[in-house]
Tab-separated table of C-alpha atoms in Angstrom:
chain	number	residue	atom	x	y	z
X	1463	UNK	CA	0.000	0.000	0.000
X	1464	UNK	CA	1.433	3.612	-0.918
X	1465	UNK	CA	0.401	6.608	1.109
X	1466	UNK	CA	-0.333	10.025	-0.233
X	1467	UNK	CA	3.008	11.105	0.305
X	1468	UNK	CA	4.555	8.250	-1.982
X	1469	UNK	CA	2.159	9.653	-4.590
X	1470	UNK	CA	3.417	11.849	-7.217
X	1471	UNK	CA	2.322	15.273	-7.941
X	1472	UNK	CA	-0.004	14.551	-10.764
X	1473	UNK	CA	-1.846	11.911	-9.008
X	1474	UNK	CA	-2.386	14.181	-6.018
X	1475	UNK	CA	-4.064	16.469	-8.326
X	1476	UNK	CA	-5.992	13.665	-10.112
X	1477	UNK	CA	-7.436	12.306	-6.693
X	1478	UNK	CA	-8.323	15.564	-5.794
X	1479	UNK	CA	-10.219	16.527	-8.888
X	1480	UNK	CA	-12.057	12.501	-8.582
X	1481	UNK	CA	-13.294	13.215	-5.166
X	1482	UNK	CA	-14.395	16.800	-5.938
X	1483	UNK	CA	-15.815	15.165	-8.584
X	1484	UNK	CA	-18.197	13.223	-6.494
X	1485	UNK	CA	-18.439	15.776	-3.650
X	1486	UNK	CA	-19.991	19.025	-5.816
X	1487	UNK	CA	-22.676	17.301	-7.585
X	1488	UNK	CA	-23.977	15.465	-4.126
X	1489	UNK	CA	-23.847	18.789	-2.099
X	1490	UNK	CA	-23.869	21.782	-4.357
X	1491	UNK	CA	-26.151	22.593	-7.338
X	1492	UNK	CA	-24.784	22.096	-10.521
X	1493	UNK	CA	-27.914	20.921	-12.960
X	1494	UNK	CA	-28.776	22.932	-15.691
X	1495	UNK	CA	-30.222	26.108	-15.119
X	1496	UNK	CA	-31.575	27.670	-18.424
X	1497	UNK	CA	-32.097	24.722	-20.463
X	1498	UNK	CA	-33.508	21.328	-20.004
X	1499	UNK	CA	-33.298	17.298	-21.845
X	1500	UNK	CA	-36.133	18.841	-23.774
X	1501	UNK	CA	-38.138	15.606	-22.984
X	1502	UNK	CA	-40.390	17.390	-21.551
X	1503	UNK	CA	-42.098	18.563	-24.809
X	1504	UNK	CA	-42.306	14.597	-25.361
X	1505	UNK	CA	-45.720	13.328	-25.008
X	1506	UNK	CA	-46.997	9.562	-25.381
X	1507	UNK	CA	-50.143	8.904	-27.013
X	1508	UNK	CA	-52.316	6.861	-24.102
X	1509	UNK	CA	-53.190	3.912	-25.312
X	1510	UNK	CA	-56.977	3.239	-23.406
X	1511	UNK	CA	-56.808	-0.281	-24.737
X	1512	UNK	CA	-53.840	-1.702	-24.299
X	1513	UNK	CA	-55.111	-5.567	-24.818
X	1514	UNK	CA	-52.542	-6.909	-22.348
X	1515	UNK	CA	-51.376	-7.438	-18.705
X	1516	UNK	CA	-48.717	-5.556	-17.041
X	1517	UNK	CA	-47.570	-8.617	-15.590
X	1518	UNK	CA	-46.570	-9.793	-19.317
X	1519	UNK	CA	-44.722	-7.096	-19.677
X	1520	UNK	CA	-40.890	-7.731	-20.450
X	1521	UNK	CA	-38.872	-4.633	-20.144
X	1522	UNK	CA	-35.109	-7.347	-20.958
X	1523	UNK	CA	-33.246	-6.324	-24.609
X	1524	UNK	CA	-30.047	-7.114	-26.325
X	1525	UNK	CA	-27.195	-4.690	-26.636
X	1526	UNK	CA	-23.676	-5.576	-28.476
X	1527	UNK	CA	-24.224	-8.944	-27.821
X	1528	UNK	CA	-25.346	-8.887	-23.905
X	1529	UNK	CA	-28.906	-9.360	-22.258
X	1530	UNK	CA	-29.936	-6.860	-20.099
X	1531	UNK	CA	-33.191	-7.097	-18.168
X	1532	UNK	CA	-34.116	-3.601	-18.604
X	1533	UNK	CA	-32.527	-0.742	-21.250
X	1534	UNK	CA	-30.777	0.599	-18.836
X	1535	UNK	CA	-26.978	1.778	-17.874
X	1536	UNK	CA	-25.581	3.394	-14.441
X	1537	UNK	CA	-23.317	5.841	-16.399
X	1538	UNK	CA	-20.209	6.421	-16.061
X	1539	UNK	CA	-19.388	8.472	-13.095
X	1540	UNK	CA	-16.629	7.542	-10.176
X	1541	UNK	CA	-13.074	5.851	-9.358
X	1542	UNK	CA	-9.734	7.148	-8.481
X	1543	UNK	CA	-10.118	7.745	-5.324
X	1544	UNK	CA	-10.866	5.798	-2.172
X	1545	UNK	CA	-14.459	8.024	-1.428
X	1546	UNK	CA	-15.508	6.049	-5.023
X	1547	UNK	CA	-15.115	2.598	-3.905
X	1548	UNK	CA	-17.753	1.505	-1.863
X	1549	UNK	CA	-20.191	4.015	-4.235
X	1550	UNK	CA	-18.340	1.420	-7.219
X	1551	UNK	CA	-19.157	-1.493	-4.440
X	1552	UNK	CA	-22.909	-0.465	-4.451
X	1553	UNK	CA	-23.081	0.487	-8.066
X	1554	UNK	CA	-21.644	-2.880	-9.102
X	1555	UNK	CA	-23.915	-4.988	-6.700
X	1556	UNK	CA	-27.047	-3.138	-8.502
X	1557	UNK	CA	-25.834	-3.705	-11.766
X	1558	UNK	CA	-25.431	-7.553	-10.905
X	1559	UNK	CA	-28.776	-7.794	-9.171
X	1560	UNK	CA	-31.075	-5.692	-11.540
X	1561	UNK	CA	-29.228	-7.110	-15.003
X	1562	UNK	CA	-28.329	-3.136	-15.860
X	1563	UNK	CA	-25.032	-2.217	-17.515
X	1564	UNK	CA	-22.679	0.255	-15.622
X	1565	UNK	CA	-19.869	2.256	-16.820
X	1566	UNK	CA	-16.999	3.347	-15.044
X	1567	UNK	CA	-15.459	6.940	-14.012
X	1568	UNK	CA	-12.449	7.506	-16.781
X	1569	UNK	CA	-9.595	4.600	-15.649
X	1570	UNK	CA	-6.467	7.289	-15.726
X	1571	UNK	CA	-5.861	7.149	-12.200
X	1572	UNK	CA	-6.067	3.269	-12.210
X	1573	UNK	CA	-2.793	3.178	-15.022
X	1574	UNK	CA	-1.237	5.376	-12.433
X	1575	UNK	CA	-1.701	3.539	-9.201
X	1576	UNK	CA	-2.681	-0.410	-8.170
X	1577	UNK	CA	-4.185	1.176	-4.776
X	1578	UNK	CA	-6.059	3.318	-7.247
X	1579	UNK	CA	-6.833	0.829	-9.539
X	1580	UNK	CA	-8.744	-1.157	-6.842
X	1581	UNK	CA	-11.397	1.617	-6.761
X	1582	UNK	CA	-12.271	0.466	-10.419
X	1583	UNK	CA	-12.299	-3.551	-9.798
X	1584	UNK	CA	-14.430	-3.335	-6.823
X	1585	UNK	CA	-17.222	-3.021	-9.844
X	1586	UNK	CA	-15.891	-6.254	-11.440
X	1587	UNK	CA	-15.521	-8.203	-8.096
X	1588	UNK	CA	-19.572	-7.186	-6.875
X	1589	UNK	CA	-20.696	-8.439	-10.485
X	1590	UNK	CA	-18.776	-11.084	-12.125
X	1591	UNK	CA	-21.711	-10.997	-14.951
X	1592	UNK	CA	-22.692	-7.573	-15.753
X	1593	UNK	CA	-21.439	-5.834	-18.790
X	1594	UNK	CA	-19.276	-3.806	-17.194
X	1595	UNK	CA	-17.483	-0.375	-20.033
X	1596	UNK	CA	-14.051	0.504	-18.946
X	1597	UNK	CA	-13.283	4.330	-19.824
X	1598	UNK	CA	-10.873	6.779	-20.741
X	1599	UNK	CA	-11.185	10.735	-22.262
X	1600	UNK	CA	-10.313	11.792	-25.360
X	1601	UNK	CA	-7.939	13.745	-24.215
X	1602	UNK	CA	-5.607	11.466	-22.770
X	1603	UNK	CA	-5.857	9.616	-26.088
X	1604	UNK	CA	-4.720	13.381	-27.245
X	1605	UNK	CA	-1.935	13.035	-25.318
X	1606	UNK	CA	-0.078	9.672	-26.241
X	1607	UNK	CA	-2.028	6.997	-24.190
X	1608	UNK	CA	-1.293	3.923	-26.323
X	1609	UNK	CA	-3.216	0.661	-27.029
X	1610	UNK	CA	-1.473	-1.338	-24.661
X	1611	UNK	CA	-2.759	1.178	-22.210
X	1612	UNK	CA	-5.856	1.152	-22.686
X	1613	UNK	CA	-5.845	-2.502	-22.894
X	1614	UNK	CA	-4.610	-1.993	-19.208
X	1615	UNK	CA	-7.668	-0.426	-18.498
X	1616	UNK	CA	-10.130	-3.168	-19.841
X	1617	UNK	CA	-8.365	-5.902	-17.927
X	1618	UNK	CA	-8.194	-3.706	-14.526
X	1619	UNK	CA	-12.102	-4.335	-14.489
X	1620	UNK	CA	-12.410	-7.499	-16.927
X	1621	UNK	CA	-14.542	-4.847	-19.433
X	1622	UNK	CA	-17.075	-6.072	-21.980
X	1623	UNK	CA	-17.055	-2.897	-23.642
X	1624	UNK	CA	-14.754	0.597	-24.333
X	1625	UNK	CA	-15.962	3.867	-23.750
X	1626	UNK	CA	-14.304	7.047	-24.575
X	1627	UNK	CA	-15.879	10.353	-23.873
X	1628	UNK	CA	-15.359	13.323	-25.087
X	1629	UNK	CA	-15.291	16.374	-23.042
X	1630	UNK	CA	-13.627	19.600	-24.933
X	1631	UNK	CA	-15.520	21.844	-22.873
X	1632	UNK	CA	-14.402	20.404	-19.320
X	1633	UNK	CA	-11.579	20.547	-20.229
X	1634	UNK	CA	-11.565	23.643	-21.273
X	1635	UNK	CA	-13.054	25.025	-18.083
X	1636	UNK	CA	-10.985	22.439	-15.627
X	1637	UNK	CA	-8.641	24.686	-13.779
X	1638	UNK	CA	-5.935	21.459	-14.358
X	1639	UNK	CA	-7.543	20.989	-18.239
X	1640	UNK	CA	-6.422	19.643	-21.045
X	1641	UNK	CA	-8.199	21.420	-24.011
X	1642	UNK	CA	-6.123	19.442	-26.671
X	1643	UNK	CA	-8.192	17.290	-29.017
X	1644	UNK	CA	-6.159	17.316	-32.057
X	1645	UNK	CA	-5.822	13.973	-33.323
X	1646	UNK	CA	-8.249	12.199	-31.016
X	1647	UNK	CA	-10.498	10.800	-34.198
X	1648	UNK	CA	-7.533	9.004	-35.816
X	1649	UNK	CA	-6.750	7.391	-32.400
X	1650	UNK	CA	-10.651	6.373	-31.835
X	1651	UNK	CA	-9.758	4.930	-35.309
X	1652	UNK	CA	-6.726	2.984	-34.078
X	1653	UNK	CA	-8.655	1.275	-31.243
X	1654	UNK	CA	-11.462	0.300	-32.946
X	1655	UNK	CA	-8.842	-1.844	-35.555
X	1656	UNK	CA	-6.916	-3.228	-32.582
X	1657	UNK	CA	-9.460	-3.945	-29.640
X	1658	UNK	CA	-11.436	-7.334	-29.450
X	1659	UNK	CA	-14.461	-5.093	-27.582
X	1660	UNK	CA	-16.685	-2.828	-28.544
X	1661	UNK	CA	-15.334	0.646	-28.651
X	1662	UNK	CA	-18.113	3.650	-27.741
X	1663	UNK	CA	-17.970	6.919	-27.592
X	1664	UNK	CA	-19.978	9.295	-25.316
X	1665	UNK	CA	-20.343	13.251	-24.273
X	1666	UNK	CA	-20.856	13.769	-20.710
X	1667	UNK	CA	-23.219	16.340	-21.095
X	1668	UNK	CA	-23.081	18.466	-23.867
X	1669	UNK	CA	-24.663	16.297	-26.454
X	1670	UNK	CA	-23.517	14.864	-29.911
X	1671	UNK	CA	-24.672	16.413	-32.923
X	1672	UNK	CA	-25.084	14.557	-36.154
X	1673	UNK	CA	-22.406	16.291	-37.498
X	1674	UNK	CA	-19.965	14.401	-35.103
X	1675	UNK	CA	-22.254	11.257	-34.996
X	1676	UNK	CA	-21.419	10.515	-38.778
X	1677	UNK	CA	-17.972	11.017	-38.504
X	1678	UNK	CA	-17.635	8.120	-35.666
X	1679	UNK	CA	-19.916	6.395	-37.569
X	1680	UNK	CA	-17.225	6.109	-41.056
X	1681	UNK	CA	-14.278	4.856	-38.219
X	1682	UNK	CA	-16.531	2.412	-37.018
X	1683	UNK	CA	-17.656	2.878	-33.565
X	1684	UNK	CA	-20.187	0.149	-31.733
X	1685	UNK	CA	-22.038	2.678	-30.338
X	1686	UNK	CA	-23.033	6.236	-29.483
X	1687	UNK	CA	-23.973	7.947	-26.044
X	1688	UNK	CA	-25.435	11.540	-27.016
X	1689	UNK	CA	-24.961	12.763	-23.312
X	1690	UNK	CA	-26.816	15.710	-23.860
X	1691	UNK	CA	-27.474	18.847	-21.753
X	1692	UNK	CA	-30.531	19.040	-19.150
X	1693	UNK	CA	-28.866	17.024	-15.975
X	1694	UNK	CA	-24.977	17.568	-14.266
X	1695	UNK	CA	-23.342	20.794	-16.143
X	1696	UNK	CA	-20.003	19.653	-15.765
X	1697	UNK	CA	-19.330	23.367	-17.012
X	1698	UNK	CA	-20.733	23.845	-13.833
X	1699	UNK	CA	-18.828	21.732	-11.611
X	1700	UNK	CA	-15.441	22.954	-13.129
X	1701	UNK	CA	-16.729	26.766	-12.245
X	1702	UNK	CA	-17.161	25.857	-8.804
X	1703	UNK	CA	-13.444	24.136	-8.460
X	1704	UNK	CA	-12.396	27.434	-9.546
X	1705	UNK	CA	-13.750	29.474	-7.224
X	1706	UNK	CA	-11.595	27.582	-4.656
X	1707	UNK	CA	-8.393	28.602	-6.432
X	1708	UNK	CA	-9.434	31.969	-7.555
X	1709	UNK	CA	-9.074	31.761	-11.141
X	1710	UNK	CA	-10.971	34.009	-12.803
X	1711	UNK	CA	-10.971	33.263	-16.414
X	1712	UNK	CA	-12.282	29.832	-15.500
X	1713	UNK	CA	-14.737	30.974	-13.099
X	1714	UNK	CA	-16.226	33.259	-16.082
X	1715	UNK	CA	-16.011	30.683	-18.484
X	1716	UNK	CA	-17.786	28.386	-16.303
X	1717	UNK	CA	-21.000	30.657	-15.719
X	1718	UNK	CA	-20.914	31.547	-19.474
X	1719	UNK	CA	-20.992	28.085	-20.687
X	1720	UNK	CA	-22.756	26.521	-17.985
X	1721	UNK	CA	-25.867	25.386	-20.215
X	1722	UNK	CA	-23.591	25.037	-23.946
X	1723	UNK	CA	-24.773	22.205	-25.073
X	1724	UNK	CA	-27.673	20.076	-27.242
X	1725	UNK	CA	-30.821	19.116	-25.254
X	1726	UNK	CA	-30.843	15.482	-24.942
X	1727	UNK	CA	-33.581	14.503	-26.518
X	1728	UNK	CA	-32.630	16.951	-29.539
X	1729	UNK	CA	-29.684	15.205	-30.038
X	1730	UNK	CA	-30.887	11.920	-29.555
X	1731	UNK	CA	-33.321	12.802	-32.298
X	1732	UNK	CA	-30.786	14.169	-34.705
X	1733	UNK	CA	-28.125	11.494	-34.228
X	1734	UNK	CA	-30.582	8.684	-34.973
X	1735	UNK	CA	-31.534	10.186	-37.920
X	1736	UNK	CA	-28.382	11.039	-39.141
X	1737	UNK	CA	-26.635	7.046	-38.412
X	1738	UNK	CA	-29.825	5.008	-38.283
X	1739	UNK	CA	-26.934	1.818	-38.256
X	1740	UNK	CA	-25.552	2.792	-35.281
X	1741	UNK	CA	-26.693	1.713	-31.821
X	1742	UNK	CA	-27.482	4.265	-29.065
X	1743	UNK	CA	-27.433	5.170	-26.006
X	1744	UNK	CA	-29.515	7.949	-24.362
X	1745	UNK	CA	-28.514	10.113	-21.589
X	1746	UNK	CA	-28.177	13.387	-19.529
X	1747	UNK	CA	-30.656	14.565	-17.218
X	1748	UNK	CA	-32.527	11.361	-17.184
X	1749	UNK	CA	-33.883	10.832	-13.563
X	1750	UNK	CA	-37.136	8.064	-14.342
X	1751	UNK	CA	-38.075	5.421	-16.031
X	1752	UNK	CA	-40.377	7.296	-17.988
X	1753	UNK	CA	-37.882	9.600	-19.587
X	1754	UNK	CA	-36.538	6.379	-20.595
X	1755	UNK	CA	-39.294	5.249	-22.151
X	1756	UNK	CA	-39.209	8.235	-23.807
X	1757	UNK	CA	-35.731	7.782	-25.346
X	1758	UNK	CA	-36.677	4.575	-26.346
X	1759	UNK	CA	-39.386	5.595	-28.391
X	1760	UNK	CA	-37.571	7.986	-29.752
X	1761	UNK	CA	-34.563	5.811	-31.343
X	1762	UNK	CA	-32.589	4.540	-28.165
X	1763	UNK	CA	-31.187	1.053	-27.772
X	1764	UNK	CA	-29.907	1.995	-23.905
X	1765	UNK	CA	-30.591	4.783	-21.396
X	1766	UNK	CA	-27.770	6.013	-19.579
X	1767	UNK	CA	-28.034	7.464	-16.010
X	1768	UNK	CA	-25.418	8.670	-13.566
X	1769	UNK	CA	-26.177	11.490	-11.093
X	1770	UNK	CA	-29.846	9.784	-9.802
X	1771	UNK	CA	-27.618	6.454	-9.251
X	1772	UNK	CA	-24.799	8.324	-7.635
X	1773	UNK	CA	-27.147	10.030	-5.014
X	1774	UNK	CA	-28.792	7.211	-4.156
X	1775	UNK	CA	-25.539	4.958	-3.979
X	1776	UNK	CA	-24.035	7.410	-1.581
X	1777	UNK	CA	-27.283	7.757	0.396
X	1778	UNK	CA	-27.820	3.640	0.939
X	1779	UNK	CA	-27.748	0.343	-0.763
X	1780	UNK	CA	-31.023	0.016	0.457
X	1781	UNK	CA	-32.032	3.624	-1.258
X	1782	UNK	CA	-30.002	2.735	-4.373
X	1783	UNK	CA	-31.716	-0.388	-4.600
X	1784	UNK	CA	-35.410	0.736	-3.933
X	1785	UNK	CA	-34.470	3.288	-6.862
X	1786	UNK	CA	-33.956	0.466	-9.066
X	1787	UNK	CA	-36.991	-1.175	-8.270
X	1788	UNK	CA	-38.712	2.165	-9.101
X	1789	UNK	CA	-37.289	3.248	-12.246
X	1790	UNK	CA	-38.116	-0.006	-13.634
X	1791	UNK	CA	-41.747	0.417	-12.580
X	1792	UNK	CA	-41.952	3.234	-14.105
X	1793	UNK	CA	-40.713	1.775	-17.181
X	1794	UNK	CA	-43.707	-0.912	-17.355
X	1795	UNK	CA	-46.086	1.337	-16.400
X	1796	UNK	CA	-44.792	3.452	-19.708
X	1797	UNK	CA	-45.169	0.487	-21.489
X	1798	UNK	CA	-48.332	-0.403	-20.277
């Protein structure tokens, strides 16, 4: 075991940044302010005769190859520092018990550290046969991280699945940032030709426009999470890590840009219109299983959720699990 002072620099900052990253959106307010998923404006046609029973109802579907019981993901969100792994613990348990997918925080700080890298496995250990997506950003690919590495990074958590998610305007915010995305497309490129997994790609919160959805879709991506605005700015998030160091520029930036972004369901809309071939993946701001059932109907193969699951996995097991329960009622009852 290494202590924080054995740690270098870099991975001081890194833990830092992972636990503020879990702190600020449980205790300070960082959802969208001025804009929303837009799936509000979504309205089902009731159906007064449905001509079945809700206990027929199956909610279960396929995704690259893996049953799930219901659409649904717990996005990716935590790891990299020791506050994330008993909320991976819980997460990981759910995921096992309910049959949902779950997606880990981005794997950096696992490459850097095996104490680290034990707040990522904790996922794989609590559900030996849930299809678990191992992560990393865009930028780091930016930066030189190679395929071994990120081969690494599947085998620290025995991944079914890649996911790397783009985040220019985090970074551009982040007070520690990397706003450097030259090159990242021909590297997506090089891991789709050399992994044996499916390689995704998500936002975390700014959406994907169709635009960007076509050209994943020519280098072959699996899949597509549109993370689109309405839930977590992460804008937001990075404004309020600058106010504890004073920087100005980012704090501004931050406030300015705290809503940038497509509306969910907007770009969930576009995107399957523009790569009809491509699976997807809905997500930001979803918080019930009828904005699921929304996204479903509206071209999803998955639904993606993060902050609802984080809450409640930091509240309970018990609460995370009754959440579960819930979201998937409200799913049938859509359905019905």
């Amino acid at each position: 075991m290494s202590n924080a002072s054995d740690m270098p620099p870099d991975l001081e900052i890194i833990k830092r940044r992972k636990k503020e990253g879990i702190d600020i959106p449980l205790h300070k307010d960082v959802q969208a302010k001025g804009t929303s998923t837009y799936l509000e404006d979504i309205k089902f046609v009731h159906n007064a005769l449905p001509e079945l029973d809700y206990e027929e109802i199956d909610t279960s579907t396929n995704f690259l190859g893996h049953k799930f019981s219901a659409p649904i993901i717990i996005d990716s969100m935590t790891g990299g520092t020791p506050e994330a792994t008993e909320i991976n613990s819980r997460l990981g348990e759910l995921a096992e018990k309910y049959g949902f997918g779950m997606g880990l925080g981005s794997q950096r700080a696992g490459l850097k550290s095996s104490d680290l890298a034990d707040t990522y496995s904790i996922a794989r250990k609590n559900a030996p046969n849930a299809f678990l997506i191992a992560n990393i950003g865009g930028a780091q690919l930016a930066k030189g991280l190679s395929v071994d590495d990120t081969r690494k990074i599947l085998e620290m958590i025995g991944a079914n699945a890649l996911v790397i998610h783009l985040n220019p305007l985090q970074e551009l915010i982040q007070p520690e940032g990397e706003p450097k995305y030259r090159g990242v497309l021909q590297k997506i490129t090089e891991l789709v030709k050399s992994l044996d997994v499916p390689v995704m790609v998500k936002e975390v919160g700014a959406g994907i426009s169709r635009e960007v959805a076509i050209r994943l879709a020519l280098v072959g991506v699996s899949a597509i999470n549109v993370a689109g605005t309405g839930g977590t700015s992460w804008a937001g998030v990075e404004k309020l890590r600058a106010e504890t160091q004073k920087d100005k520029v980012k704090i501004r930036l931050g406030e300015l840009f705290w809503d940038w972004g497509i509306p969910t369901a907007a770009s969930l809309i576009e995107v399957r219109q523009a790569v009809p071939q491509v699976p997807l993946i809905a997500s930001g701001g979803l918080r019930n299983g009828l904005e699921v059932a929304k996204c479903i109907a509206l071209g999803a193969d998955m639904c993606g959720m993060a902050y609802p699951f984080l809450r409640k996995a930091a509240d309970s097991k018990e609460s995370l699990f009754e959440f579960a329960n819930m979201i998937t009622e409200e799913l049938k009852s859509a359905m019905f």
